[in-house]
Coordinates of N, CA and C in Angstrom, one line a residue:
X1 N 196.3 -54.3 192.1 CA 195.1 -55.0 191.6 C 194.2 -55.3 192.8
X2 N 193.0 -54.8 192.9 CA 192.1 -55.1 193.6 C 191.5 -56.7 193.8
X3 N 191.2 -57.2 194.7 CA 190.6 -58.3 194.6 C 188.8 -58.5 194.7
X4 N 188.5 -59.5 193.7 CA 187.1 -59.7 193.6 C 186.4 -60.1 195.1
X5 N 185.4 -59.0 194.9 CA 184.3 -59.3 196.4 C 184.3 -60.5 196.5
X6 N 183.6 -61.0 197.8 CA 182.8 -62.3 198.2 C 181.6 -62.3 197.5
X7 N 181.3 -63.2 196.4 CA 180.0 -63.8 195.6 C 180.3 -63.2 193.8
X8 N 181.3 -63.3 194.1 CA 182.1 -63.0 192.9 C 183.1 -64.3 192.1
X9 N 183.2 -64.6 190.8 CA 183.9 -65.3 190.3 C 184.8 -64.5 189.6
X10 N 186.4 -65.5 189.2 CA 186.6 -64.9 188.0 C 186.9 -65.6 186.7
X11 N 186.6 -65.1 186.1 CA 186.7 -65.0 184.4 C 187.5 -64.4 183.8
X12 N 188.9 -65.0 183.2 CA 189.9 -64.3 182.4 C 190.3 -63.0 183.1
X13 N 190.4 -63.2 184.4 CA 191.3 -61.7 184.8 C 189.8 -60.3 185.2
X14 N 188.3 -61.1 185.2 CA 187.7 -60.0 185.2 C 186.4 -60.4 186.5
X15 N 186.3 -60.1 187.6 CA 185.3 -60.5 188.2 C 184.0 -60.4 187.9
X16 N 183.1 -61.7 187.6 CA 181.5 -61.5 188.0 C 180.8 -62.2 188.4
X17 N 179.8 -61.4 189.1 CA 178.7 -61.4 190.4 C 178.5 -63.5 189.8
X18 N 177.6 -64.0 190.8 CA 177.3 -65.2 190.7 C 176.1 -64.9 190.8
X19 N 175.3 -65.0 189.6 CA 174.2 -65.4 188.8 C 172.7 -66.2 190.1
X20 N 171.6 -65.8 190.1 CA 170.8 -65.7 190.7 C 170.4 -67.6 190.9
X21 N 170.5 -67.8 191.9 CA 170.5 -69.6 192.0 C 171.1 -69.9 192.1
X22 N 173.1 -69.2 192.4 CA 173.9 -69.9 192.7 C 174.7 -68.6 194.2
X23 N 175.8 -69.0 194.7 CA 176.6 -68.3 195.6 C 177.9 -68.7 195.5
X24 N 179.2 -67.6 196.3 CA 180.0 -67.9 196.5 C 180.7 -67.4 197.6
X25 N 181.3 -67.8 198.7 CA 181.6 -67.2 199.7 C 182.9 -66.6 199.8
X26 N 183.7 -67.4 198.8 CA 185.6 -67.1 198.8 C 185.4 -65.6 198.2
X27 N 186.7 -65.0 198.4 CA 187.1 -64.0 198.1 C 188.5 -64.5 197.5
X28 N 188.5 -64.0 196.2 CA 189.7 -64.1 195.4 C 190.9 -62.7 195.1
X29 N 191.9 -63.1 196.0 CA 192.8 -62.0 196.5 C 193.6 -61.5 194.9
X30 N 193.7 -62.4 194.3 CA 194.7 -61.9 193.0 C 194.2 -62.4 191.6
X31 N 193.2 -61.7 190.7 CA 192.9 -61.9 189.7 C 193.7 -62.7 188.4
X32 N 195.0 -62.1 188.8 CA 195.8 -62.3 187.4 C 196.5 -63.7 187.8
X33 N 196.1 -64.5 189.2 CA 196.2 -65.7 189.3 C 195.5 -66.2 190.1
X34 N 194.1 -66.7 189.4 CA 193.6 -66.9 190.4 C 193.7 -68.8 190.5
X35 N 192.7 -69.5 191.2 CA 193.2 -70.8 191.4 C 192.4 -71.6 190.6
X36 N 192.4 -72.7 190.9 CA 192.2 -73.7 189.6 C 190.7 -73.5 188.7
X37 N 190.4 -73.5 187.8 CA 189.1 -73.3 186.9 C 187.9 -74.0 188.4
X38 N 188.1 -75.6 188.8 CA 186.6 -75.6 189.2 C 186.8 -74.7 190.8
X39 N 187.6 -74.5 191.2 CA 187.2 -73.7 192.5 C 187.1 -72.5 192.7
X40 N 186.7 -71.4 191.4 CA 186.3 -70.2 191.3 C 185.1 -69.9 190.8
X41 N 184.3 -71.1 190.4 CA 182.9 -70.5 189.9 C 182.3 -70.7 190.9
X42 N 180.6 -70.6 190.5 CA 179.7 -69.9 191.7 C 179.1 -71.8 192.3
X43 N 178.5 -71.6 193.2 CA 178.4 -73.2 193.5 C 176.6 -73.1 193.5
X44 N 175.6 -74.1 193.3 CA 174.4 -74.1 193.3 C 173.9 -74.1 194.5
X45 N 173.1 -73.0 194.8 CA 172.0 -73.0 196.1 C 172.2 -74.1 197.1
X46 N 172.8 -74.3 198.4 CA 173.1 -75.7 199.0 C 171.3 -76.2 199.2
X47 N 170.6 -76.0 199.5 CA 169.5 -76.6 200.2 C 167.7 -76.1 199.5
X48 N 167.3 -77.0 199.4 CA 165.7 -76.8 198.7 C 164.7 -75.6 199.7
X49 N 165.5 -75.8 200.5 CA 164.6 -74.4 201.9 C 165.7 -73.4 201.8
X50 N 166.2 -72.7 200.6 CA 167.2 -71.5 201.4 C 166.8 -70.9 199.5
X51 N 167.1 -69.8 199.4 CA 167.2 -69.3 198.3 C 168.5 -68.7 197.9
X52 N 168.9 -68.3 196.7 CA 170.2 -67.5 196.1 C 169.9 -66.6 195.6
X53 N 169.8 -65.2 195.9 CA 169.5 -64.2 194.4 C 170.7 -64.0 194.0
X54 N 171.7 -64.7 194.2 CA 173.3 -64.3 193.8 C 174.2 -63.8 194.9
X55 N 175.3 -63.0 194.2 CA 176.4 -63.2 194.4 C 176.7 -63.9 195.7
X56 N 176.9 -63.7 197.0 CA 177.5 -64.5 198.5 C 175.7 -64.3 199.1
X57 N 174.5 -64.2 199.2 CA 173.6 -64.2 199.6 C 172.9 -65.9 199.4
X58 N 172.7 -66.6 201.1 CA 171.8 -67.8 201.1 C 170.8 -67.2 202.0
X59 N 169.8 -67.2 201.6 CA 168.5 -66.8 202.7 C 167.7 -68.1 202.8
X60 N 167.6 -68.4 204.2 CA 166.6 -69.6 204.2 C 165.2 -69.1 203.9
X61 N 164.1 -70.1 204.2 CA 163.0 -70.0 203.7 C 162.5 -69.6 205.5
X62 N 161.6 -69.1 205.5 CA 160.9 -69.3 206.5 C 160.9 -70.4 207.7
X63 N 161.1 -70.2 208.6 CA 160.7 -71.8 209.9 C 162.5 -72.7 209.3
X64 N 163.4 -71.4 208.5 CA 164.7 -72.0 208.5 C 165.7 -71.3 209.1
X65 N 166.7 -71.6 209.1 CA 168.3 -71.3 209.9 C 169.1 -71.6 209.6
X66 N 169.9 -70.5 209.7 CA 171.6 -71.1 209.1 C 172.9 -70.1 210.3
X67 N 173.5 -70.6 210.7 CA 174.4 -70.5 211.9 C 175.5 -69.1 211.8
X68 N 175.2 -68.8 210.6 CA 176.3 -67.5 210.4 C 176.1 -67.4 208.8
X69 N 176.6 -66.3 208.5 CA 176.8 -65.6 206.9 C 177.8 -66.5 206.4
X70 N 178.6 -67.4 206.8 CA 179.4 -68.4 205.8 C 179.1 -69.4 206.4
X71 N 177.9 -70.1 206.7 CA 177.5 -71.5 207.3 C 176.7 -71.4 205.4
X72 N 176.7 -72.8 205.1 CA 176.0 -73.3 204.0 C 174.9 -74.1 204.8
X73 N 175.1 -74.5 205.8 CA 173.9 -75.8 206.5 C 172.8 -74.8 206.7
X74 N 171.8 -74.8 206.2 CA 170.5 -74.9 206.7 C 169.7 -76.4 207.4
X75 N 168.9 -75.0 208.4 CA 168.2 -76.4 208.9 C 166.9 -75.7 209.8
X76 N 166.0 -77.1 209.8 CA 164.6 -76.6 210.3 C 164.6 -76.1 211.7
X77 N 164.0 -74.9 211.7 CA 163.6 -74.4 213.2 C 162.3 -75.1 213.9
X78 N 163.1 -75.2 215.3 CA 162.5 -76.6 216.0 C 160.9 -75.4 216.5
X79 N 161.1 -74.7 216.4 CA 160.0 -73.5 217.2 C 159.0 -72.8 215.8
X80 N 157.9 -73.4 215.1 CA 157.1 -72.8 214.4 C 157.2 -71.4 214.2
X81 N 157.8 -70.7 213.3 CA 157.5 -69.1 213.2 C 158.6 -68.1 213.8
X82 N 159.5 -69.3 214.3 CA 160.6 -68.1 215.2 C 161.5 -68.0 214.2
X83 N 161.8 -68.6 213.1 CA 162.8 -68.2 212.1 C 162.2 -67.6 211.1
X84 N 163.2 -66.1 210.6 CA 162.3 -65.9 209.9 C 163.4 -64.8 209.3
X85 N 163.8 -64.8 208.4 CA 165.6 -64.7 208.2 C 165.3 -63.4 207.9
X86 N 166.2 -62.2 207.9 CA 165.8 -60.8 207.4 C 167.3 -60.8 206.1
X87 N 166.9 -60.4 205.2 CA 168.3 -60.2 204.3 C 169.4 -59.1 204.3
X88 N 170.1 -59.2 204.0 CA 171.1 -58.5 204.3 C 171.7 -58.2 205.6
X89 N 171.5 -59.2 206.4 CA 171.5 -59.6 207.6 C 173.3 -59.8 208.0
X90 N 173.9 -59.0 209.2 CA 175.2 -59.9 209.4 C 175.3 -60.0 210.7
X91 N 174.5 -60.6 211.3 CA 174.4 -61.2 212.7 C 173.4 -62.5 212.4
X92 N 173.6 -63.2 212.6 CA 172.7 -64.6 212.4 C 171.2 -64.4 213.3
X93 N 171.4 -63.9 214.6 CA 170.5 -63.5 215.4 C 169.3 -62.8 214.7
X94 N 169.5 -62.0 213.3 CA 168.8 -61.5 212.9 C 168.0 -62.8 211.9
X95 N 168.0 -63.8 212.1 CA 167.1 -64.7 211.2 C 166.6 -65.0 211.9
X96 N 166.3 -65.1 213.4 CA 165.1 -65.0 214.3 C 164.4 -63.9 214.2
X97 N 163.0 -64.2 214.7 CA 161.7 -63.3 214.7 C 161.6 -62.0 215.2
X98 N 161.7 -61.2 214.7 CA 161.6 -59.5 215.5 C 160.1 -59.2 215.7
X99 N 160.0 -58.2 216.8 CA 158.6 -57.3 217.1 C 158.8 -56.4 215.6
X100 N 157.7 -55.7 215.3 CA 157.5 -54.4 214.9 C 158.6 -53.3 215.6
X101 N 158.8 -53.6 216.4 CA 159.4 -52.2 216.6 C 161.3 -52.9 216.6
X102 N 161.5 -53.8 216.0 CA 162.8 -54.4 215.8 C 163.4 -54.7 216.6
X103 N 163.2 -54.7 218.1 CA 163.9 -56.0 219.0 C 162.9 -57.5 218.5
X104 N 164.3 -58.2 219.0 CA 164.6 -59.6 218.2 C 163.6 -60.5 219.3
X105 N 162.4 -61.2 219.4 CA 161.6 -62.3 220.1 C 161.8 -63.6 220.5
X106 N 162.8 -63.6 219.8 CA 163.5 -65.0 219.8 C 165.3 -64.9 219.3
X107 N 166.5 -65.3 220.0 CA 167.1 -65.3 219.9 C 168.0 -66.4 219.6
X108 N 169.4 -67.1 219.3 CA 170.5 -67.5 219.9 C 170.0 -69.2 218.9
X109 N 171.2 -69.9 218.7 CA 170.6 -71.3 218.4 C 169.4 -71.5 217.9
X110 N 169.5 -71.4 216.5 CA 168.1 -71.7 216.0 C 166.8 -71.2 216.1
X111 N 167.1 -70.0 216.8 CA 166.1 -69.2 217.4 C 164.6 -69.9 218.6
X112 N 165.7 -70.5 219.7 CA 165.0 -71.2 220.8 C 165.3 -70.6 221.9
X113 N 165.8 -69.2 222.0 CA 165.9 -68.3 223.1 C 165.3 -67.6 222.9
X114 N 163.9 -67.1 224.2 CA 163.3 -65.9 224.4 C 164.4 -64.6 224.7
X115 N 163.7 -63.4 224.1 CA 165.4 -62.3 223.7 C 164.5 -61.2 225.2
X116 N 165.3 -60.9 225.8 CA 164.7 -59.9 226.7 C 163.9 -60.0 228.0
X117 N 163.0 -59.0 228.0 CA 162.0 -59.7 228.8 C 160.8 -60.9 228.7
X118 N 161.2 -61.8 227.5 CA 160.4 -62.5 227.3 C 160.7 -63.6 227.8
X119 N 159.7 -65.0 228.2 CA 159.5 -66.1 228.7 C 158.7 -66.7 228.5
X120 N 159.4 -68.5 228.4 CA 158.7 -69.7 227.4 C 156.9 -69.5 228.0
X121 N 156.1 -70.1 227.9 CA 154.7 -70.7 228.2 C 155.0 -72.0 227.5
X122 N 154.0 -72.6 227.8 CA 153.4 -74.1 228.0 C 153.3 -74.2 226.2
X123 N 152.9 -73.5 225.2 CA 152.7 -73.4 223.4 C 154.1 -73.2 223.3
X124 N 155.2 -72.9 223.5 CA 156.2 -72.6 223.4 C 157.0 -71.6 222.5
X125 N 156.0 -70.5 222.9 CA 155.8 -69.6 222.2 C 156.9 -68.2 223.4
X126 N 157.0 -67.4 222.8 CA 157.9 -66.3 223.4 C 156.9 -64.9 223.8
X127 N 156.6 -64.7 225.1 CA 155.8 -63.6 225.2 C 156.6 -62.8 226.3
X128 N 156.0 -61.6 226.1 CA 156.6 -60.2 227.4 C 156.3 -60.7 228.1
X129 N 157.4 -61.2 229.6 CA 156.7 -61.1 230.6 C 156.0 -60.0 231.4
X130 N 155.8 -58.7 230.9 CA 155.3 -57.9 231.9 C 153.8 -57.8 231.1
X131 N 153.1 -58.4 230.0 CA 152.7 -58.4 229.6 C 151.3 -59.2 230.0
X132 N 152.2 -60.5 231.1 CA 151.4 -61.4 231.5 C 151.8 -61.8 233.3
X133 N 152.1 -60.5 233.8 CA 152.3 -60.6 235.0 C 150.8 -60.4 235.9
X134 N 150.5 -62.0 236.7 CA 149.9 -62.3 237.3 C 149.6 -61.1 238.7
X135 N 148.6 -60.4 238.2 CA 148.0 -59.7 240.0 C 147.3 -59.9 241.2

């Protein structure tokens, strides 16, 4: 017997998906027993800044963060614009801000590390340094 994915409930021996505005992160190894009625259904969106379209998916909102694909905490990005979550995301790194050409602008904790060649200025904003090398 197969066990139900992550964002999956079950019901009578049959898994389904968790319904758009809720999540689930467990994975339920054995259908034909699974554990008590309330700790298999889907749980409600943790936070007013994150969204659910279902099954194991929390996407924050914009200028939000959350620490890993099984962190429920969201929380405000201290840096205007550097959060900026991509879905289907399984590196957290990827809820910081990317260029166009998909290296990441902002990195690491909350997205308050410049990623690469970039460094802070005075707006605290993330720019190339070779972009603004002094001649």
């Amino acid at each position: 017997i197969l066990p139900c994915p992550i964002g999956f409930f079950v019901d009578n021996q049959i898994c389904i998906g968790c319904p758009m505005g809720t999540y689930s992160l467990q994975q339920f190894r054995n259908i034909q027993n699974p554990p008590a009625q309330e700790e298999r259904k889907c749980l409600k969106c943790p936070d007013i800044h994150a969204k659910c379209p279902g099954g194991n998916q929390i996407i924050p909102d914009v200028n939000y963060w959350r620490a890993s694909e099984t962190s429920v905490k969201i929380i405000r990005c201290p840096i205007s614009g550097a959060c900026n979550y991509i879905q289907k995301s399984h590196n957290h790194n990827q809820s910081c801000l990317h260029a166009e050409k998909g290296e990441p602008i902002y990195e690491g904790p909350l997205c308050t590390v410049c990623s690469g060649d970039r460094g802070y200025y005075s707006n605290g904003k993330c720019y190339s340094c070779q972009s603004h090398i002094i001649q």
